[in-house]
Amino acid sequence: MDKIRIVGGKKLRGRVEISGAKNAALPAMAATLLTPETVLLENIPYVRDILTTRTLLESIGVNAEVPGNGTGSFKAADVGALEAPYELVKTMRASILVLGPMLARFKKARVSLPGGCAIGSRPINLHLQGLEKMGAKCDVAHGYVEASTAGLHGAYIQFETVTVTGTENLMMAAVLANGETVLDNAACEPEVENLADMLRAMGAKIEGAGTRTIRIRGVKKLKGCRHRIIPDRIEAGTFAIAAAITRGDVEVADCNPKHLSSVLSQLSLVGVEISMGETGFHVRGHGGISSKNMTTYPYPAFPTDMQAQYMALMTQGDGTAIITETIFENRFMHALELIRMGADIKVEGRQATVRGGCPLMGANVQASDLRASASLILAGLAAKGETIIDRVYHLDRGYARIEEKMAGLGAEIERIS
Ligand code: EPZ
């Protein structure tokens, strides 16, 4: 199993190009099931979750090509088994995103329940409740959702909790439903807006994506399209913190700074110099880091997917920072590994108190989930000596060639196979 080896203490310098967003590419790939025509997706990141989704679509009968250079081609003309098997879903819970499109176009679907996850229980009740309001029958049996419908119809759906993939799944179900669907208290993440742009390019009628209320008027059928996946705001945020924690000087390019304005304003608050451009931003981490509290909330607030990385930075703060995680009930696993590197962190329920000013020391640590592994890389860059990170398969799920990109900025980092 691969590991990552880092020798800390190097200031990062130079320019890094951001890849396409995993969390935009996954729903876009699921949406290719909505038409028998060819769909071309540009700027797809070459990461493991994308390859898992390709395998899933192929098992359903989609002709799916995902080359390393970023433009994928998908054609769902000869769809056979309308099933997402446990073997694939257990490795990537976002597989649930094929449920809406399959029900909308083929009127039935069998999808394995995702099950638990390191960061929380993550139920899909809101996805199923929404589909049932649209006229589907969703039975859960033997670990699978057995869903069928005589034909989906429009409905008014108010989410009790903001859910990103829930919003995406129901939006994809509604584009071929009979009548109008309103999604209220919807997620307005940039990935949701990017999916709506793709669906509109396929002929869908959608208004309000990017706001808390989305209106979808169903159409009879959808056509193929060429669509560009937005840059990965979480990867961009991760590199911003890498520059800050190493007191470096980095240009983060090929991204949309507006998509992570909450992260960049928090970094300015803690003393990091940020200069914004149209398609990138510059980070200068020359001064000290001030300890500042932070609470995660749905977009446009500070994203939970940047919480672990921010915690790593706060271990180097000049005081105490309280980090509150409101989205997932168990997303502080990385704290235990940071403590092994010498950090002073106390976790109580959904709050972590981080006392800064403790120099980090290199150590053997292990990743528990995708973003936790990123925070351990950041800590390793700032630590004295050598850090070995185990279980980096978590990292490969959502970061494309991160150690190569970090090495390109002067980090002493390598993958040990
Ligand atoms: C998406 O997950 C992202 N994944 C996650 O990124 C991200 O952490 C999360 O949104 C929050 O921003 C993808 O887009 C593929 P939610 P999702 O439904 O949609 C509860 C990463 O690191 N909930 O918005 O699964 C849920 O338990 C990953 O790239 C229900 O109770 O998250 C959570 O507490 C990790 N019932 C909250 O809502 C439901 O039916 C928000 O979850 C659905 C959700």
XYZ file of C-alpha atoms and ligand atoms in Angstrom:
461
model
C 0.000 0.000 0.000
C 1.379 3.390 -0.970
C 2.641 5.830 1.630
C 3.713 9.440 1.361
C 7.048 10.580 2.823
C 7.613 14.260 3.641
C 10.580 16.100 5.115
C 9.201 19.363 6.458
C 10.545 22.876 6.782
C 10.681 23.937 3.129
C 8.906 27.158 2.093
C 6.652 26.475 -0.894
C 7.253 28.774 -3.878
C 5.984 28.958 -7.448
C 2.797 28.319 -9.425
C 0.357 25.419 -9.122
C -2.482 24.602 -11.543
C -5.742 23.372 -10.070
C -7.538 20.349 -11.540
C -11.242 19.928 -12.228
C -13.538 19.419 -9.237
C -14.241 15.816 -8.180
C -17.535 16.886 -6.593
C -18.659 18.516 -9.846
C -17.487 15.697 -12.125
C -19.268 12.904 -10.175
C -22.849 14.262 -10.611
C -22.032 15.297 -14.197
C -21.015 11.717 -15.030
C -24.242 10.415 -13.454
C -26.223 12.922 -15.544
C -24.943 11.313 -18.768
C -27.497 8.552 -18.028
C -30.285 11.047 -18.838
C -29.724 10.904 -22.641
C -28.830 8.261 -25.270
C -26.658 10.868 -27.035
C -22.929 11.527 -26.534
C -21.875 13.816 -23.695
C -18.347 15.269 -23.558
C -17.060 16.402 -20.164
C -13.952 18.621 -20.143
C -11.552 19.136 -17.213
C -12.337 15.844 -15.432
C -9.796 15.202 -12.646
C -7.982 11.842 -12.987
C -8.689 10.610 -9.461
C -9.889 7.289 -8.082
C -13.515 8.292 -7.425
C -13.816 9.265 -11.100
C -12.480 5.879 -12.189
C -14.899 4.137 -9.800
C -17.774 6.084 -11.381
C -16.562 5.129 -14.867
C -16.605 1.465 -13.806
C -20.106 1.907 -12.382
C -21.409 3.530 -15.581
C -19.781 0.814 -17.716
C -21.463 -1.858 -15.545
C -24.800 -0.160 -16.342
C -23.985 -0.239 -20.075
C -22.652 3.275 -20.676
C -19.818 3.634 -23.194
C -17.547 5.689 -20.909
C -14.040 6.936 -21.751
C -12.013 8.900 -19.201
C -8.531 9.615 -20.549
C -5.825 11.109 -18.299
C -5.891 14.435 -20.189
C -9.245 15.577 -18.877
C -11.968 15.278 -21.564
C -14.264 12.301 -21.014
C -16.821 10.882 -23.474
C -20.034 9.179 -22.347
C -22.874 7.522 -24.333
C -25.769 5.848 -22.533
C -27.452 4.401 -25.643
C -27.430 0.705 -24.700
C -28.203 0.737 -20.995
C -28.784 -2.748 -19.551
C -28.632 -3.503 -15.819
C -30.211 -0.597 -13.916
C -28.185 -1.443 -10.843
C -25.398 0.116 -8.748
C -23.850 -2.883 -6.987
C -22.663 -2.956 -3.363
C -19.089 -3.719 -4.455
C -18.827 -0.291 -6.114
C -21.097 1.770 -3.863
C -19.255 0.687 -0.706
C -16.065 2.269 -2.094
C -17.778 5.528 -3.056
C -21.083 6.668 -1.549
C -21.582 9.291 -4.305
C -22.682 6.341 -6.454
C -26.138 7.164 -5.079
C -26.180 9.925 -7.741
C -27.208 7.416 -10.433
C -30.546 6.830 -8.642
C -32.296 10.033 -9.816
C -31.205 9.810 -13.497
C -32.034 6.075 -13.768
C -35.499 6.559 -12.259
C -36.177 9.615 -14.439
C -35.268 7.969 -17.759
C -35.822 4.227 -17.151
C -38.479 4.372 -14.416
C -36.616 1.907 -12.185
C -33.325 1.487 -10.367
C -31.613 -0.783 -7.851
C -28.888 0.975 -5.897
C -26.922 -0.348 -2.946
C -27.346 1.708 0.239
C -24.079 3.589 0.831
C -23.793 2.565 4.513
C -21.750 4.413 7.133
C -18.638 6.540 6.550
C -15.630 7.602 8.665
C -16.965 11.159 9.003
C -20.586 10.392 9.882
C -23.683 8.224 9.440
C -24.615 10.112 6.238
C -28.149 8.749 5.614
C -29.931 9.237 2.242
C -33.449 9.638 3.662
C -33.854 13.095 2.079
C -33.023 11.700 -1.381
C -35.663 8.949 -1.003
C -38.309 11.220 0.547
C -37.930 13.628 -2.371
C -38.205 10.883 -4.996
C -41.316 9.511 -3.286
C -42.908 12.973 -3.418
C -42.240 12.844 -7.176
C -44.149 9.570 -7.515
C -41.457 6.938 -7.017
C -41.796 3.896 -4.765
C -38.525 3.371 -2.883
C -38.259 0.160 -0.888
C -35.129 -0.684 1.059
C -34.410 -4.427 1.093
C -31.253 -6.514 1.630
C -29.097 -3.391 1.681
C -30.489 -2.063 -1.593
C -32.879 0.690 -2.592
C -35.417 -0.842 -4.995
C -37.012 2.134 -6.728
C -39.662 2.244 -9.446
C -42.232 4.632 -10.897
C -44.963 4.773 -13.504
C -43.488 8.170 -14.357
C -42.075 10.920 -12.148
C -44.120 14.090 -11.705
C -43.294 17.575 -10.384
C -43.452 18.266 -6.622
C -42.659 20.867 -3.953
C -39.759 19.588 -1.851
C -38.308 21.436 1.147
C -35.106 19.904 2.504
C -35.012 19.789 6.323
C -31.211 19.847 6.014
C -29.172 21.344 3.181
C -27.849 18.370 1.207
C -25.506 18.680 -1.786
C -25.974 15.294 -3.479
C -29.622 15.273 -2.384
C -30.189 18.502 -4.327
C -28.241 17.137 -7.318
C -30.090 13.772 -7.341
C -33.547 15.380 -7.246
C -32.590 18.008 -9.818
C -31.553 15.193 -12.186
C -34.818 13.339 -11.449
C -36.943 16.436 -12.052
C -35.560 17.405 -15.489
C -37.530 14.557 -17.161
C -40.516 14.588 -14.762
C -44.005 15.635 -15.810
C -44.595 19.185 -14.533
C -42.696 21.589 -12.264
C -40.552 20.693 -9.262
C -39.454 23.220 -6.627
C -36.469 22.365 -4.437
C -36.490 24.593 -1.357
C -33.643 25.009 1.173
C -31.552 23.549 -1.628
C -27.753 23.390 -1.605
C -26.196 26.228 -3.607
C -22.637 24.919 -3.871
C -20.811 25.832 -7.120
C -20.924 22.128 -8.018
C -24.756 22.239 -7.954
C -24.717 25.283 -10.249
C -22.222 23.589 -12.579
C -24.545 20.562 -12.850
C -27.522 22.828 -13.640
C -25.463 24.490 -16.404
C -24.788 21.045 -17.903
C -28.436 19.968 -17.693
C -29.540 23.212 -19.370
C -27.013 22.566 -22.165
C -28.793 19.200 -22.573
C -32.147 20.998 -22.936
C -33.402 21.065 -19.347
C -35.455 23.952 -17.931
C -33.908 25.037 -14.610
C -34.047 28.362 -12.744
C -32.508 29.415 -9.462
C -29.544 27.007 -9.257
C -26.993 28.592 -6.940
C -29.790 29.908 -4.688
C -31.780 28.161 -1.934
C -34.811 27.744 -4.273
C -34.481 25.834 -7.557
C -37.360 25.502 -10.073
C -37.260 22.697 -12.668
C -39.843 22.246 -15.428
C -39.640 18.716 -16.823
C -39.088 18.074 -20.557
C -39.781 14.968 -22.686
C -36.136 14.173 -23.531
C -32.612 15.530 -23.300
C -29.806 15.734 -25.833
C -26.021 15.366 -25.693
C -23.679 18.269 -24.943
C -20.104 19.408 -24.296
C -19.661 20.669 -20.746
C -16.710 21.978 -18.719
C -16.213 20.872 -15.107
C -15.391 23.773 -12.767
C -12.006 23.912 -10.975
C -11.700 22.204 -7.604
C -12.188 24.890 -4.924
C -11.168 22.450 -2.184
C -7.908 21.559 -3.919
C -7.275 25.310 -4.380
C -7.974 25.907 -0.677
C -5.649 23.059 0.275
C -2.779 24.645 -1.669
C -3.568 28.052 -0.146
C -3.053 26.569 3.321
C 0.077 24.726 2.150
C 1.575 28.092 1.193
C 0.461 29.696 4.480
C 1.660 26.908 6.816
C 5.125 26.861 5.152
C 5.334 30.689 5.101
C 5.629 30.320 1.326
C 4.793 32.373 -1.767
C 2.501 30.548 -4.185
C 0.346 31.437 -7.169
C -2.735 29.162 -7.266
C -3.869 29.153 -10.904
C -6.743 27.780 -13.062
C -9.343 28.188 -10.328
C -12.236 30.522 -9.462
C -11.329 32.459 -6.300
C -14.980 33.455 -5.830
C -15.821 29.782 -5.160
C -13.645 29.795 -2.045
C -14.036 33.396 -0.864
C -15.010 32.226 2.660
C -11.735 30.289 2.926
C -9.616 33.118 1.529
C -11.217 35.719 3.806
C -10.598 33.455 6.819
C -6.940 33.164 5.753
C -6.694 36.946 5.489
C -8.189 37.145 8.973
C -5.422 34.936 10.381
C -2.745 37.104 8.756
C -2.054 35.470 5.397
C -1.585 37.875 2.469
C -3.992 36.985 -0.369
C -4.175 38.818 -3.705
C -7.084 37.829 -5.923
C -7.192 37.506 -9.705
C -9.895 36.382 -12.130
C -8.666 32.815 -12.627
C -6.390 32.473 -9.633
C -4.964 34.042 -6.483
C -1.597 34.579 -4.830
C -0.751 33.520 -1.279
C 2.121 34.975 0.749
C 2.461 33.436 4.164
C 5.409 35.504 5.405
C 4.070 36.680 8.796
C 2.864 34.849 11.904
C -0.468 33.014 11.976
C -3.193 34.409 14.272
C -5.472 31.852 15.921
C -9.078 32.486 14.867
C -12.235 30.486 15.549
C -14.069 28.929 12.594
C -17.400 27.159 12.115
C -18.326 25.085 9.095
C -21.669 25.655 7.348
C -23.140 24.946 3.891
C -21.912 27.111 0.979
C -21.190 30.034 0.795
C -19.877 29.705 4.350
C -16.633 27.943 5.347
C -16.744 24.424 3.830
C -16.503 21.309 5.977
C -14.137 19.897 3.305
C -11.545 22.512 4.369
C -11.981 22.013 8.122
C -9.163 19.458 8.568
C -6.727 21.558 6.547
C -7.632 24.659 8.603
C -7.046 22.703 11.817
C -3.520 21.861 10.654
C -2.883 25.595 10.132
C -4.290 26.514 13.537
C -1.760 24.205 15.227
C 0.725 26.915 14.174
C -1.404 29.839 15.422
C -0.351 32.329 18.104
C -3.156 31.499 20.544
C -6.279 29.311 20.796
C -8.804 28.611 18.032
C -12.144 26.848 18.462
C -13.226 24.891 15.387
C -16.911 23.897 15.224
C -18.043 21.240 12.724
C -21.793 21.598 12.034
C -22.124 19.343 8.952
C -20.762 15.930 9.992
C -20.869 14.407 13.457
C -17.511 12.600 13.350
C -15.080 14.715 11.323
C -12.175 15.198 13.751
C -10.322 11.904 13.159
C -7.309 13.869 11.867
C -6.957 15.595 15.270
C -5.658 12.393 16.861
C -2.932 12.084 14.228
C -2.005 15.787 14.508
C -1.669 15.274 18.268
C 0.792 12.446 17.487
C 2.840 15.092 15.651
C 2.934 17.285 18.745
C -0.201 19.424 18.300
C -2.308 20.478 21.308
C -5.938 19.751 20.414
C -8.926 18.896 22.611
C -12.015 17.447 20.916
C -15.421 17.612 22.619
C -18.272 16.480 20.419
C -18.443 18.810 17.412
C -15.902 21.280 18.786
C -12.119 21.130 18.751
C -9.960 23.545 20.752
C -6.591 24.032 19.085
C -3.796 25.625 21.137
C -1.209 26.973 18.731
C 2.487 27.562 19.104
C 3.452 23.876 19.437
C 6.170 23.002 16.902
C 5.136 19.954 14.883
C 7.467 16.969 14.730
C 7.624 14.448 11.912
C 5.972 11.085 12.742
C 4.284 8.003 11.258
C 0.601 8.826 10.858
C -2.382 7.359 9.031
C -5.184 8.929 7.023
C -8.809 8.144 7.912
C -10.553 9.970 5.063
C -9.867 12.159 2.042
C -9.555 15.592 3.697
C -7.908 14.203 6.844
C -5.107 12.899 4.602
C -4.685 16.388 3.129
C -4.346 17.905 6.613
C -1.605 15.391 7.463
C 0.321 16.403 4.347
C 0.071 20.062 5.402
C 1.261 19.217 8.918
C 4.121 17.178 7.457
C 5.219 20.174 5.342
C 5.434 22.309 8.515
C 6.905 19.636 10.801
C 10.514 19.188 11.825
C 11.928 16.009 10.336
C 10.301 13.151 8.428
C 6.602 12.271 8.293
C 5.278 9.034 6.779
C 1.567 9.014 5.927
C -0.109 5.631 5.627
C -3.418 4.743 3.868
C -2.952 7.386 1.163
C -5.554 5.594 -0.953
C -7.900 8.024 0.777
C -5.949 10.907 -0.764
C -6.013 9.414 -4.263
C -9.781 9.447 -4.209
C -9.903 13.202 -4.633
C -6.479 14.790 -5.264
C -4.792 14.430 -8.670
C -0.983 13.931 -8.354
C -0.838 16.057 -5.170
C 2.680 15.002 -4.211
C 3.969 15.916 -7.713
C 2.279 19.306 -7.506
C 3.702 19.917 -4.008
C 7.186 18.840 -5.153
C 6.817 21.307 -8.032
C 6.525 24.027 -5.378
C 9.731 22.881 -3.664
C 8.341 20.493 -1.048
C 10.479 17.474 -0.118
C 7.729 14.911 -0.670
C 7.509 11.549 -2.419
C 5.223 8.550 -2.794
C 6.611 5.301 -1.432
C 5.063 2.321 -3.217
C -21.200 16.343 -0.421
O -21.534 15.147 0.282
C -19.724 16.207 -0.803
N -19.557 15.025 -1.626
C -18.885 16.068 0.474
O -17.503 16.058 0.100
C -19.112 17.283 1.350
O -18.441 17.102 2.578
C -20.621 17.441 1.638
O -21.364 17.503 0.413
C -20.926 18.716 2.426
O -20.444 19.841 1.768
C -19.886 15.120 -2.954
O -20.318 16.136 -3.476
C -19.674 13.883 -3.775
P -24.695 16.332 2.300
P -23.074 14.794 0.587
O -25.816 15.476 1.807
O -23.936 15.336 -0.481
C -27.152 15.042 6.201
C -15.266 15.292 0.061
O -14.405 15.354 0.956
N -28.064 14.306 5.299
O -24.666 17.743 1.859
O -23.134 13.343 0.882
C -25.739 14.440 6.221
O -25.652 13.346 7.086
C -16.718 14.892 0.418
O -15.049 15.552 -1.132
C -29.161 13.644 5.830
O -29.382 13.653 7.043
O -23.314 15.616 1.932
C -24.887 15.628 6.656
O -24.906 15.733 8.043
C -16.837 14.401 1.822
N -29.980 12.962 4.979
C -25.622 16.805 5.988
O -26.946 16.357 5.689
C -29.782 12.940 3.616
O -30.559 12.312 2.886
C -24.969 17.323 4.705
O -24.650 16.224 3.895
C -28.663 13.626 3.101
C -27.822 14.311 3.953
